[in-house]
Coordinates of C-alpha atoms and ligand atoms in Angstrom, one line a residue:
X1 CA 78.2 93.0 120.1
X2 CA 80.5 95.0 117.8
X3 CA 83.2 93.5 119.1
X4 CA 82.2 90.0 118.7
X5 CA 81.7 90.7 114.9
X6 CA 84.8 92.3 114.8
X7 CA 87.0 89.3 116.1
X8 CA 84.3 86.8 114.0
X9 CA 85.7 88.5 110.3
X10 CA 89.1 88.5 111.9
X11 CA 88.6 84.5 112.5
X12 CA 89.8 85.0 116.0
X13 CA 89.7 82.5 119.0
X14 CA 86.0 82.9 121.3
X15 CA 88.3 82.3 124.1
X16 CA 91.4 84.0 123.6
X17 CA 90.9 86.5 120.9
X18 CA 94.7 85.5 120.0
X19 CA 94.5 82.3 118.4
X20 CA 92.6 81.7 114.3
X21 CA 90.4 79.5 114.3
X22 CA 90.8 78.5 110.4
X23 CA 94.2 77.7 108.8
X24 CA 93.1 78.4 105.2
X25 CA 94.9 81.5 103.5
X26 CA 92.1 83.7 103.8
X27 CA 89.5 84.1 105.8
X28 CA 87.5 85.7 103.1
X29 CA 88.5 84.3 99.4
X30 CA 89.9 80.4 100.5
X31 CA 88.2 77.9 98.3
X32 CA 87.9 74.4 99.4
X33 CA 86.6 73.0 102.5
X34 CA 87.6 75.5 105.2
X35 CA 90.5 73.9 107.3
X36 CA 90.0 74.5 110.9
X37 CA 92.2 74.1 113.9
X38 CA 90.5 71.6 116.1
X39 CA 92.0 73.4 119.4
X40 CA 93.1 77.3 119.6
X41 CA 96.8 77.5 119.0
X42 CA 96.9 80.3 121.9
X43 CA 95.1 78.9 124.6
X44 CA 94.0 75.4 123.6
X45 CA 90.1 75.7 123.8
X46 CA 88.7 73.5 121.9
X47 CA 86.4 75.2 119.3
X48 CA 83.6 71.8 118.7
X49 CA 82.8 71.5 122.4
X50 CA 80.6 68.6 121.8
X51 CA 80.0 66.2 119.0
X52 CA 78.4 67.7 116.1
X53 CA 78.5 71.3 117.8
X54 CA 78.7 72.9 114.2
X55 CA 75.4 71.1 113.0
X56 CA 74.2 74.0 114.6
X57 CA 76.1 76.5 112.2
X58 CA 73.8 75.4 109.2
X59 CA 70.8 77.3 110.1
X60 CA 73.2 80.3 110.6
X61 CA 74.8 79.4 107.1
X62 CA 70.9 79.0 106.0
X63 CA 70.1 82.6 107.4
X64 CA 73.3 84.1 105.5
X65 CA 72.4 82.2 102.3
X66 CA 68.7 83.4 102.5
X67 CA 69.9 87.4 102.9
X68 CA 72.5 86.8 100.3
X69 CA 69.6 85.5 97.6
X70 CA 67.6 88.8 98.7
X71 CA 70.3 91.3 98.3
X72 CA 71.8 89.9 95.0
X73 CA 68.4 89.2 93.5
X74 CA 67.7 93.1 94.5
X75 CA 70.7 94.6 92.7
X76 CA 70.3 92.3 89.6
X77 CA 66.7 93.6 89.5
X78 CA 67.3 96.8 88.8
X79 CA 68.6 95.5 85.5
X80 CA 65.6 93.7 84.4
X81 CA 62.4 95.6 83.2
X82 CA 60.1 92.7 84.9
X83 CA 60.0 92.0 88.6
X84 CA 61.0 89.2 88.0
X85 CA 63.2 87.7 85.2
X86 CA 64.3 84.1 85.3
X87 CA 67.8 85.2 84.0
X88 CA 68.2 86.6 87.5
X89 CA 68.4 82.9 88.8
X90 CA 71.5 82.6 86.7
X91 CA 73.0 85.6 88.0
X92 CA 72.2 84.7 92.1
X93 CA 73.4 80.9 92.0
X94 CA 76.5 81.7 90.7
X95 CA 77.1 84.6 93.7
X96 CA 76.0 82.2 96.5
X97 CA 78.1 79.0 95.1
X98 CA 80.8 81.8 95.6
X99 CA 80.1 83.1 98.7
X100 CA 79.5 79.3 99.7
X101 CA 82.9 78.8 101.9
X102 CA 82.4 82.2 103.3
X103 CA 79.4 80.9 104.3
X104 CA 80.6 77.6 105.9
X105 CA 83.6 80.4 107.9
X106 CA 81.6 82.9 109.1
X107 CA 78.4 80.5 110.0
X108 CA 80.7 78.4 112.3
X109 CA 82.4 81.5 113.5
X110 CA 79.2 83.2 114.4
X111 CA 77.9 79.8 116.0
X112 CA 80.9 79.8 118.3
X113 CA 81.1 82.8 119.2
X114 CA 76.6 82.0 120.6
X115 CA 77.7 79.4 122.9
X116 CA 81.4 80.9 123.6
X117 CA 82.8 80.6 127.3
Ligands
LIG201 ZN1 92.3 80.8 122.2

């Protein structure tokens, strides 16, 4: 288990653990759709194993942006004297358009690595 999340934020093959799996820059900070390989560059496994495999990965992406909202919207609390403040929804949809292509990474990454060989 900690080794699964391990290779998933080091964008590392299901398969293999050699091969990336994205070509952007950086795993973490890329912007942009994510560019990933369609095969592993190590072994060749092919990372959408069926037709519309990563459909899958939004309700993973869904569950990351959910726990995101909560912990953002927690910290920004603190600096509001009401529970809540509208002005927190300007500070948590800024953070999760951010965090939006880490999202798309890790979701596809974690989906993978659920119905990996
Ligand atoms: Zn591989």
């Amino acid at each position: 288990m900690l080794k699964s999340i391990r290779k998933i934020v080091n964008n590392e093959c299901p398969c293999c653990d050699q091969g990336k799996v994205f070509r952007d820059k950086s795993f973490y900070f890329s912007v942009g759709f994510p560019k990933m390989n369609t095969n592993c560059p190590n072994c060749n496994y092919k990372f959408e194993i069926e037709p519309g495999f990563f459909i899958g990965a939004l309700y993973v992406s869904y569950a990351f942006t959910i726990g995101e909202s909560i912990v953002t919207y927690l910290i920004a609390q603190q600096f509001f004297e009401k529970l809540f403040d509208i002005r927190i929804v300007f500070i948590v949809l800024p953070v999760l358009i951010l965090l939006m292509f880490l999202n798309i990474r890790l979701s596809r990454m974690v989906w993978m690595y659920l119905f990996k060989p």
